[in-house]
C-alpha cells in the first residue's frame, strides 16, 4: 500500500492514467498482512505473475501447500530478483495478503530466507 | 482505400490482373535511403525504454490541478451507470486480453520507442503490444478496420511528435465501464521536457460518447540501462474472469 505504484494503481479509474497491468487485486485482503513459514516447493518465474508454492507444516503435522502470486519477472528483474532467488528446499518466511476466500493462497509481498536475507517483491518493508 | 485492399486480397485468389489494379492503390512504404536515415539525427532523441512516472513535482506550496475527467453524453453516462450497478469483479485483462488504446500507454511496464525512416514504433512491454505510427505522410485509411491500437499517423511539429489515431475496436475502453464509439479520435503530443523525460499530452474526442474532448498529461522517465522484457501473458495465467464477471484464481501446481 505504501508504494507509489500501488497508489497509482488504486487511484486510476481511467486507463489513460496508470492502469493495473493484469488483474484486480480485490481478491486479496490488503488490510491484513499474514506471515507464513515453510519450505519452497517451486518458484515459477513466469508471466504474467511469478508463483511461489510453499509447503507449510501445521501444528497437527499436516503439510499444506500455499500458492502465492507475485510480481512478474520483468518487474522483479529490474529490482534485483532472478529466477534463482528462491530455490526448492529453501526455508522461507513470507508476508502475504491472504486470499479473501480462505483458500491457501495470497499475494507475495516480501520474504525472509533462512540466512536472514530479506527480499521485497511488492511494497516497501515495514519500518524497523 | 482499405476497401480496395480487401478487394485486392480476395482478387489474388481470382485473377492476377485485378490484384495488380487493387495493389496500385495501396500505401507503399518507401525504401529507406542514406539520406532518410541521416534526417533522423536531426530529430529529438525519443529512442530507448521509458517508464511512466508521476511527472515533475508541483511548485512548492501548490497542488497539481486534478486531472480532467471525461464528460459523457447521456447515452454513454447511462452505460456507465448500468456498469456500476453490476460491476464485474475484474476486467478481461485477467484473461490476457490486452488493453488497446489509450490504456496501452498507461501500463506500469515500460514502453520502448524506435524511430526509423517514415515510422515511429512503440513497443509496450505489457502484453507485448506494438503501435505503428507512420510518419511518411500517408493519410489514415478512408474506412479503417477497428483495432485495439487503432491506425496512427504522425508528424513532427518542431520538436513535438504529433500522433493522430483513429479506428478503435469497441473492445477497448477509457476506463472501467467508460465506453467509446467508433468515432473516437486520439491526438498525442509527445516531446522531451528534459533529456530523459518524455511528456505525452493526450486529447481524446468522440462526438458520440463525449460532450467535449478531454486531455490528460503523462510523463515517462528513460532508463538507458533497461531493455524490454518478454511478457507472454498466456504463459502461466492463473487469473480469470468469466462472462458473469466473476474473478477466479487457479492455485493448482
Tab-separated table of C-alpha atoms in Angstrom:
chain	number	residue	atom	x	y	z
A	1	UNK	CA	0.000	0.000	0.000
A	2	UNK	CA	2.921	2.297	0.590
A	3	UNK	CA	4.383	2.327	-2.850
A	4	UNK	CA	3.816	4.928	-5.483
A	5	UNK	CA	2.907	2.176	-7.885
A	6	UNK	CA	0.182	0.770	-5.676
A	7	UNK	CA	-1.296	4.198	-5.012
A	8	UNK	CA	-1.310	4.865	-8.720
A	9	UNK	CA	-2.993	1.583	-9.447
A	10	UNK	CA	-5.731	2.191	-6.934
A	11	UNK	CA	-6.262	5.793	-7.954
A	12	UNK	CA	-6.564	5.099	-11.648
A	13	UNK	CA	-10.197	4.858	-12.583
A	14	UNK	CA	-9.222	5.890	-16.085
A	15	UNK	CA	-6.955	3.712	-18.170
A	16	UNK	CA	-5.291	6.797	-19.549
A	17	UNK	CA	-3.625	7.163	-16.173
A	18	UNK	CA	-1.501	4.345	-14.832
A	19	UNK	CA	-3.591	1.222	-15.135
A	20	UNK	CA	-3.160	-2.048	-13.329
A	21	UNK	CA	-1.181	-4.327	-15.587
A	22	UNK	CA	-3.136	-7.501	-15.481
A	23	UNK	CA	-5.898	-8.004	-12.973
A	24	UNK	CA	-7.678	-6.577	-9.985
A	25	UNK	CA	-6.247	-7.170	-6.521
A	26	UNK	CA	-9.684	-7.247	-4.938
A	27	UNK	CA	-9.439	-10.992	-4.314
A	28	UNK	CA	-6.704	-10.313	-1.734
A	29	UNK	CA	-7.292	-8.905	1.727
A	30	UNK	CA	-4.897	-5.967	1.619
A	31	UNK	CA	-5.856	-4.755	5.076
A	32	UNK	CA	-4.400	-7.729	6.943
A	33	UNK	CA	-0.858	-8.917	6.253
A	34	UNK	CA	-0.261	-12.535	7.169
A	35	UNK	CA	3.031	-14.372	7.666
A	36	UNK	CA	3.581	-17.996	6.717
A	37	UNK	CA	6.699	-20.098	7.271
A	38	UNK	CA	7.591	-23.165	5.277
A	39	UNK	CA	9.722	-24.702	2.557
A	40	UNK	CA	9.806	-23.560	-1.056
A	41	UNK	CA	8.366	-26.302	-3.224
A	42	UNK	CA	8.574	-24.465	-6.526
A	43	UNK	CA	9.280	-20.922	-7.742
A	44	UNK	CA	7.674	-20.336	-11.136
A	45	UNK	CA	9.489	-17.442	-12.842
A	46	UNK	CA	6.752	-16.825	-15.386
A	47	UNK	CA	4.383	-14.218	-16.803
A	48	UNK	CA	2.020	-12.665	-16.079
A	49	UNK	CA	2.938	-13.474	-12.475
A	50	UNK	CA	5.562	-15.406	-10.623
A	51	UNK	CA	4.067	-18.126	-8.452
A	52	UNK	CA	5.710	-19.493	-5.345
A	53	UNK	CA	4.471	-22.726	-3.849
A	54	UNK	CA	5.365	-23.133	-0.188
A	55	UNK	CA	4.833	-26.250	1.940
A	56	UNK	CA	3.655	-25.242	5.389
A	57	UNK	CA	3.508	-27.774	8.230
A	58	UNK	CA	0.609	-27.186	10.591
A	59	UNK	CA	0.521	-27.801	14.342
A	60	UNK	CA	-1.029	-31.191	13.619
A	61	UNK	CA	1.924	-32.157	11.432
A	62	UNK	CA	-0.146	-31.953	8.274
A	63	UNK	CA	1.595	-30.301	5.318
A	64	UNK	CA	-0.400	-27.875	3.189
A	65	UNK	CA	0.861	-26.209	0.025
A	66	UNK	CA	0.249	-22.483	-0.308
A	67	UNK	CA	0.163	-20.824	-3.748
A	68	UNK	CA	1.459	-17.263	-3.727
A	69	UNK	CA	1.005	-14.897	-6.640
A	70	UNK	CA	3.862	-12.471	-7.098
A	71	UNK	CA	5.028	-9.687	-9.338
A	72	UNK	CA	6.174	-10.528	-12.865
A	73	UNK	CA	9.744	-11.365	-13.957
A	74	UNK	CA	10.129	-8.069	-15.854
A	75	UNK	CA	9.205	-6.048	-12.758
A	76	UNK	CA	11.260	-8.170	-10.359
A	77	UNK	CA	14.223	-8.485	-12.704
A	78	UNK	CA	14.657	-4.705	-12.537
A	79	UNK	CA	14.660	-4.913	-8.746
A	80	UNK	CA	17.363	-7.477	-8.121
A	81	UNK	CA	15.426	-10.723	-8.353
A	82	UNK	CA	16.357	-13.614	-10.620
A	83	UNK	CA	14.800	-16.967	-11.438
A	84	UNK	CA	17.177	-18.435	-8.820
A	85	UNK	CA	16.318	-16.082	-5.942
A	86	UNK	CA	14.096	-18.758	-4.446
A	87	UNK	CA	15.104	-22.418	-4.764
A	88	UNK	CA	13.171	-25.569	-3.946
A	89	UNK	CA	14.031	-26.592	-0.397
A	90	UNK	CA	14.692	-23.038	0.830
A	91	UNK	CA	13.307	-22.389	4.297
A	92	UNK	CA	11.308	-19.205	3.970
A	93	UNK	CA	9.041	-16.843	5.881
A	94	UNK	CA	6.704	-14.949	3.583
A	95	UNK	CA	4.493	-11.956	4.293
A	96	UNK	CA	1.366	-12.020	2.155
A	97	UNK	CA	-2.028	-10.508	1.603
A	98	UNK	CA	-4.177	-13.632	2.019
A	99	UNK	CA	-6.984	-14.567	-0.329
A	100	UNK	CA	-10.341	-13.376	0.974
A	101	UNK	CA	-11.994	-16.703	0.218
A	102	UNK	CA	-9.844	-18.574	2.753
A	103	UNK	CA	-8.016	-20.778	0.235
A	104	UNK	CA	-4.348	-21.440	0.929
A	105	UNK	CA	-3.047	-18.637	-1.206
A	106	UNK	CA	-2.260	-14.976	-1.345
A	107	UNK	CA	-0.207	-12.184	-2.804
A	108	UNK	CA	3.531	-12.379	-2.145
A	109	UNK	CA	4.753	-9.124	-0.579
A	110	UNK	CA	8.195	-9.941	0.860
A	111	UNK	CA	10.149	-12.773	2.428
A	112	UNK	CA	12.994	-13.656	4.741
A	113	UNK	CA	15.301	-16.530	3.856
A	114	UNK	CA	16.985	-18.876	6.357
A	115	UNK	CA	20.244	-16.863	6.239
A	116	UNK	CA	18.336	-13.718	7.202
A	117	UNK	CA	18.287	-12.236	3.711
A	118	UNK	CA	15.140	-10.165	3.127
A	119	UNK	CA	13.710	-9.840	-0.344
A	120	UNK	CA	10.915	-7.429	-1.180
A	121	UNK	CA	8.645	-8.362	-4.051
A	122	UNK	CA	5.945	-5.734	-3.670
A	123	UNK	CA	5.516	-2.687	-1.483
A	124	UNK	CA	8.106	-1.474	0.968
A	125	UNK	CA	9.241	-3.289	4.098
A	126	UNK	CA	7.825	-2.010	7.387
A	127	UNK	CA	9.971	0.476	9.253
A	128	UNK	CA	12.174	-1.108	11.892
B	1	UNK	CA	-8.503	2.647	-49.707
B	2	UNK	CA	-8.885	-0.190	-47.291
B	3	UNK	CA	-11.939	-1.480	-49.115
B	4	UNK	CA	-9.800	-1.634	-52.222
B	5	UNK	CA	-7.161	-3.571	-50.312
B	6	UNK	CA	-9.683	-6.054	-49.050
B	7	UNK	CA	-10.972	-6.425	-52.585
B	8	UNK	CA	-7.423	-6.911	-53.778
B	9	UNK	CA	-6.782	-9.609	-51.212
B	10	UNK	CA	-9.727	-11.584	-52.483
B	11	UNK	CA	-8.648	-10.967	-56.051
B	12	UNK	CA	-5.308	-12.647	-55.519
B	13	UNK	CA	-7.287	-15.830	-55.467
B	14	UNK	CA	-9.092	-14.926	-58.674
B	15	UNK	CA	-7.047	-13.098	-61.246
B	16	UNK	CA	-3.601	-11.576	-61.298
B	17	UNK	CA	-4.789	-8.582	-63.324
B	18	UNK	CA	-7.294	-7.444	-60.719
B	19	UNK	CA	-4.714	-7.915	-57.978
B	20	UNK	CA	-2.290	-5.572	-59.677
B	21	UNK	CA	-5.019	-2.980	-60.151
B	22	UNK	CA	-6.004	-3.128	-56.494
B	23	UNK	CA	-2.448	-3.130	-55.169
B	24	UNK	CA	-1.659	0.007	-57.114
B	25	UNK	CA	-3.905	1.992	-54.770
B	26	UNK	CA	-2.334	0.551	-51.597
B	27	UNK	CA	0.047	2.660	-49.497
B	28	UNK	CA	3.631	1.940	-50.478
B	29	UNK	CA	6.297	2.094	-47.805
B	30	UNK	CA	9.311	3.727	-49.402
B	31	UNK	CA	12.665	2.018	-49.105
B	32	UNK	CA	14.917	3.913	-46.689
B	33	UNK	CA	17.925	5.769	-48.040
B	34	UNK	CA	21.150	7.042	-46.514
B	35	UNK	CA	19.560	10.496	-46.587
B	36	UNK	CA	16.385	9.387	-44.811
B	37	UNK	CA	18.436	7.733	-42.064
B	38	UNK	CA	20.586	10.870	-41.775
B	39	UNK	CA	17.442	13.004	-41.368
B	40	UNK	CA	16.601	11.106	-38.177
B	41	UNK	CA	19.708	12.511	-36.483
B	42	UNK	CA	18.072	15.950	-36.576
B	43	UNK	CA	15.048	14.761	-34.588
B	44	UNK	CA	14.778	14.768	-30.791
B	45	UNK	CA	16.071	11.542	-29.281
B	46	UNK	CA	12.989	9.551	-28.287
B	47	UNK	CA	14.739	6.198	-28.551
B	48	UNK	CA	15.011	3.757	-25.692
B	49	UNK	CA	12.989	2.359	-22.823
B	50	UNK	CA	10.638	4.601	-20.857
B	51	UNK	CA	8.661	4.065	-17.675
B	52	UNK	CA	5.611	6.066	-16.737
B	53	UNK	CA	6.194	8.348	-13.752
B	54	UNK	CA	4.178	10.706	-11.635
B	55	UNK	CA	5.725	13.623	-13.520
B	56	UNK	CA	7.527	16.657	-12.235
B	57	UNK	CA	6.716	17.749	-8.684
B	58	UNK	CA	4.380	20.749	-8.417
B	59	UNK	CA	5.888	24.080	-7.403
B	60	UNK	CA	6.380	24.497	-3.657
B	61	UNK	CA	3.169	25.371	-1.865
B	62	UNK	CA	0.957	24.434	-4.803
B	63	UNK	CA	-1.138	21.408	-5.555
B	64	UNK	CA	-1.432	19.942	-9.021
B	65	UNK	CA	-4.763	20.558	-10.686
B	66	UNK	CA	-6.978	17.472	-10.549
B	67	UNK	CA	-6.894	15.591	-13.837
B	68	UNK	CA	-9.662	16.369	-16.303
B	69	UNK	CA	-12.465	13.811	-16.367
B	70	UNK	CA	-14.370	12.722	-19.476
B	71	UNK	CA	-17.791	14.302	-19.855
B	72	UNK	CA	-20.101	11.593	-21.166
B	73	UNK	CA	-23.144	12.046	-23.364
B	74	UNK	CA	-26.424	10.834	-21.793
B	75	UNK	CA	-26.292	7.520	-23.688
B	76	UNK	CA	-22.759	6.724	-22.502
B	77	UNK	CA	-23.431	8.013	-18.987
B	78	UNK	CA	-26.310	5.542	-18.858
B	79	UNK	CA	-23.973	2.733	-19.948
B	80	UNK	CA	-21.562	3.665	-17.154
B	81	UNK	CA	-24.405	3.741	-14.646
B	82	UNK	CA	-25.525	0.275	-15.742
B	83	UNK	CA	-21.942	-0.997	-15.441
B	84	UNK	CA	-21.570	0.418	-11.941
B	85	UNK	CA	-24.875	-1.112	-10.858
B	86	UNK	CA	-23.398	-4.574	-11.528
B	87	UNK	CA	-19.631	-4.176	-11.814
B	88	UNK	CA	-17.655	-7.296	-12.728
B	89	UNK	CA	-15.052	-8.421	-10.192
B	90	UNK	CA	-12.356	-7.942	-12.808
B	91	UNK	CA	-11.759	-6.894	-16.402
B	92	UNK	CA	-10.953	-9.196	-19.317
B	93	UNK	CA	-7.306	-8.240	-18.881
B	94	UNK	CA	-7.351	-11.052	-16.300
B	95	UNK	CA	-7.882	-13.362	-19.294
B	96	UNK	CA	-4.857	-11.778	-21.014
B	97	UNK	CA	-6.842	-9.514	-23.336
B	98	UNK	CA	-4.534	-6.539	-23.956
B	99	UNK	CA	-5.798	-3.038	-23.156
B	100	UNK	CA	-5.534	-1.320	-26.551
B	101	UNK	CA	-5.661	2.451	-26.771
B	102	UNK	CA	-5.489	4.510	-24.703
B	103	UNK	CA	-4.745	2.074	-21.869
B	104	UNK	CA	-1.694	0.589	-23.591
B	105	UNK	CA	0.112	3.883	-22.957
B	106	UNK	CA	-0.592	3.819	-19.216
B	107	UNK	CA	0.654	0.428	-18.137
B	108	UNK	CA	3.028	0.076	-15.182
B	109	UNK	CA	5.507	-1.627	-17.505
B	110	UNK	CA	7.774	0.263	-19.906
B	111	UNK	CA	7.406	1.500	-23.455
B	112	UNK	CA	10.232	1.300	-25.988
B	113	UNK	CA	10.445	3.853	-28.797
B	114	UNK	CA	12.158	3.003	-32.075
B	115	UNK	CA	12.448	5.713	-34.707
B	116	UNK	CA	13.166	4.707	-38.286
B	117	UNK	CA	12.639	6.419	-41.639
B	118	UNK	CA	8.927	7.062	-42.103
B	119	UNK	CA	7.854	5.399	-38.884
B	120	UNK	CA	7.869	5.550	-35.108
B	121	UNK	CA	7.345	2.187	-33.445
B	122	UNK	CA	6.257	1.888	-29.829
B	123	UNK	CA	6.646	-1.475	-28.137
B	124	UNK	CA	4.622	-1.833	-24.962
B	125	UNK	CA	6.138	-4.450	-22.690
B	126	UNK	CA	2.764	-5.259	-21.127
B	127	UNK	CA	1.203	-7.938	-23.319
B	128	UNK	CA	4.000	-7.280	-25.899
B	129	UNK	CA	1.923	-4.826	-27.871
B	130	UNK	CA	3.113	-2.750	-30.826
B	131	UNK	CA	1.957	0.632	-32.097
B	132	UNK	CA	2.952	1.539	-35.658
B	133	UNK	CA	2.977	5.316	-36.178
B	134	UNK	CA	3.513	6.189	-39.824
B	135	UNK	CA	5.422	9.430	-40.312
B	136	UNK	CA	5.837	9.122	-44.078
B	137	UNK	CA	2.952	11.429	-44.917
B	138	UNK	CA	0.357	8.781	-45.597
B	139	UNK	CA	-3.240	9.504	-44.580
B	140	UNK	CA	-5.486	7.304	-42.482
B	141	UNK	CA	-7.385	4.696	-44.491
B	142	UNK	CA	-10.759	6.032	-45.588
B	143	UNK	CA	-12.565	3.268	-43.726
B	144	UNK	CA	-10.088	1.818	-41.220
B	145	UNK	CA	-10.509	-1.558	-39.621
B	146	UNK	CA	-11.363	-1.217	-35.950
B	147	UNK	CA	-8.373	-2.412	-33.957
B	148	UNK	CA	-7.179	-2.312	-30.346
B	149	UNK	CA	-4.421	0.210	-31.000
B	150	UNK	CA	-6.056	1.979	-33.952
B	151	UNK	CA	-4.359	3.416	-37.039
B	152	UNK	CA	-1.728	6.023	-36.250
B	153	UNK	CA	-0.059	8.676	-38.375
B	154	UNK	CA	2.447	11.153	-37.017
B	155	UNK	CA	4.183	14.358	-37.998
B	156	UNK	CA	6.890	16.411	-36.376
B	157	UNK	CA	5.982	19.954	-35.360
B	158	UNK	CA	9.420	21.287	-34.462
B	159	UNK	CA	10.437	19.063	-31.524
B	160	UNK	CA	6.981	17.625	-30.876
B	161	UNK	CA	5.740	14.421	-32.444
B	162	UNK	CA	2.006	14.792	-33.045
B	163	UNK	CA	0.314	11.412	-33.347
B	164	UNK	CA	-3.203	11.137	-34.723
B	165	UNK	CA	-5.025	7.851	-34.205
B	166	UNK	CA	-8.428	6.591	-35.371
B	167	UNK	CA	-10.167	3.264	-35.928
B	168	UNK	CA	-10.583	1.765	-32.464
B	169	UNK	CA	-12.224	-1.506	-31.557
B	170	UNK	CA	-15.083	-1.018	-29.141
B	171	UNK	CA	-13.451	-3.733	-27.046
B	172	UNK	CA	-11.180	-1.050	-25.597
B	173	UNK	CA	-12.363	1.478	-23.054
B	174	UNK	CA	-11.445	4.760	-21.430
B	175	UNK	CA	-11.747	3.188	-18.001
B	176	UNK	CA	-13.911	0.706	-16.157
B	177	UNK	CA	-17.355	0.993	-17.719
B	178	UNK	CA	-16.431	4.084	-19.756
B	179	UNK	CA	-17.051	3.116	-23.363
B	180	UNK	CA	-16.258	4.902	-26.593
B	181	UNK	CA	-17.737	4.789	-30.073
B	182	UNK	CA	-16.143	4.073	-33.442
B	183	UNK	CA	-15.751	7.838	-33.780
B	184	UNK	CA	-13.117	8.097	-31.047
B	185	UNK	CA	-10.150	10.153	-32.170
B	186	UNK	CA	-6.941	10.500	-30.154
B	187	UNK	CA	-4.211	13.094	-30.606
B	188	UNK	CA	-0.978	12.685	-28.654
B	189	UNK	CA	1.633	15.416	-28.455
B	190	UNK	CA	4.975	13.891	-27.458
B	191	UNK	CA	8.045	15.940	-26.553
B	192	UNK	CA	11.129	15.858	-24.375
B	193	UNK	CA	10.803	18.289	-21.470
B	194	UNK	CA	14.215	17.207	-20.166
B	195	UNK	CA	16.853	14.949	-21.724
B	196	UNK	CA	15.328	11.868	-20.097
B	197	UNK	CA	11.719	12.995	-19.542
B	198	UNK	CA	9.142	12.375	-22.225
B	199	UNK	CA	5.829	14.206	-21.855
B	200	UNK	CA	2.774	12.919	-23.687
B	201	UNK	CA	-0.319	15.126	-23.761
B	202	UNK	CA	-3.280	13.066	-24.919
B	203	UNK	CA	-6.540	14.576	-26.132
B	204	UNK	CA	-9.497	12.303	-26.757
B	205	UNK	CA	-12.610	13.311	-28.635
B	206	UNK	CA	-15.621	11.240	-29.533
B	207	UNK	CA	-18.667	13.040	-30.895
B	208	UNK	CA	-20.936	10.181	-29.863
B	209	UNK	CA	-19.596	9.341	-26.386
B	210	UNK	CA	-18.138	12.624	-25.109
B	211	UNK	CA	-19.760	16.051	-24.835
B	212	UNK	CA	-16.325	17.644	-25.252
B	213	UNK	CA	-12.734	16.474	-25.720
B	214	UNK	CA	-10.678	15.786	-22.628
B	215	UNK	CA	-6.938	15.923	-22.112
B	216	UNK	CA	-4.501	14.070	-19.883
B	217	UNK	CA	-0.763	14.515	-19.470
B	218	UNK	CA	1.608	11.656	-18.697
B	219	UNK	CA	5.353	11.695	-18.099
B	220	UNK	CA	7.888	8.967	-18.737
B	221	UNK	CA	11.463	8.544	-17.468
B	222	UNK	CA	14.103	7.000	-19.711
B	223	UNK	CA	16.131	4.067	-18.393
B	224	UNK	CA	19.244	3.645	-20.502
B	225	UNK	CA	20.145	0.507	-18.555
B	226	UNK	CA	16.847	-1.271	-19.288
B	227	UNK	CA	15.810	-3.491	-22.133
B	228	UNK	CA	12.270	-4.585	-22.897
B	229	UNK	CA	11.409	-7.984	-21.464
B	230	UNK	CA	9.228	-10.744	-22.818
B	231	UNK	CA	5.660	-10.781	-21.496
B	232	UNK	CA	3.643	-13.730	-22.734
B	233	UNK	CA	0.525	-13.353	-20.634
B	234	UNK	CA	-0.756	-16.800	-21.584
B	235	UNK	CA	2.421	-18.485	-20.309
B	236	UNK	CA	1.159	-19.126	-16.789
B	237	UNK	CA	-2.014	-17.111	-16.351
B	238	UNK	CA	-3.840	-18.373	-13.295
B	239	UNK	CA	-6.263	-15.452	-13.105
B	240	UNK	CA	-9.564	-15.335	-14.892
B	241	UNK	CA	-12.881	-13.591	-15.155
B	242	UNK	CA	-15.953	-15.337	-16.558
B	243	UNK	CA	-18.851	-13.950	-18.572
B	244	UNK	CA	-20.795	-13.145	-15.435
B	245	UNK	CA	-17.874	-11.048	-14.189
B	246	UNK	CA	-16.764	-13.482	-11.501
B	247	UNK	CA	-12.992	-13.465	-10.950
B	248	UNK	CA	-11.012	-16.601	-10.210
B	249	UNK	CA	-7.504	-17.749	-9.376
B	250	UNK	CA	-6.076	-21.199	-10.018
B	251	UNK	CA	-3.666	-22.328	-7.307
B	252	UNK	CA	-3.172	-25.843	-8.681
B	253	UNK	CA	0.512	-26.516	-9.006
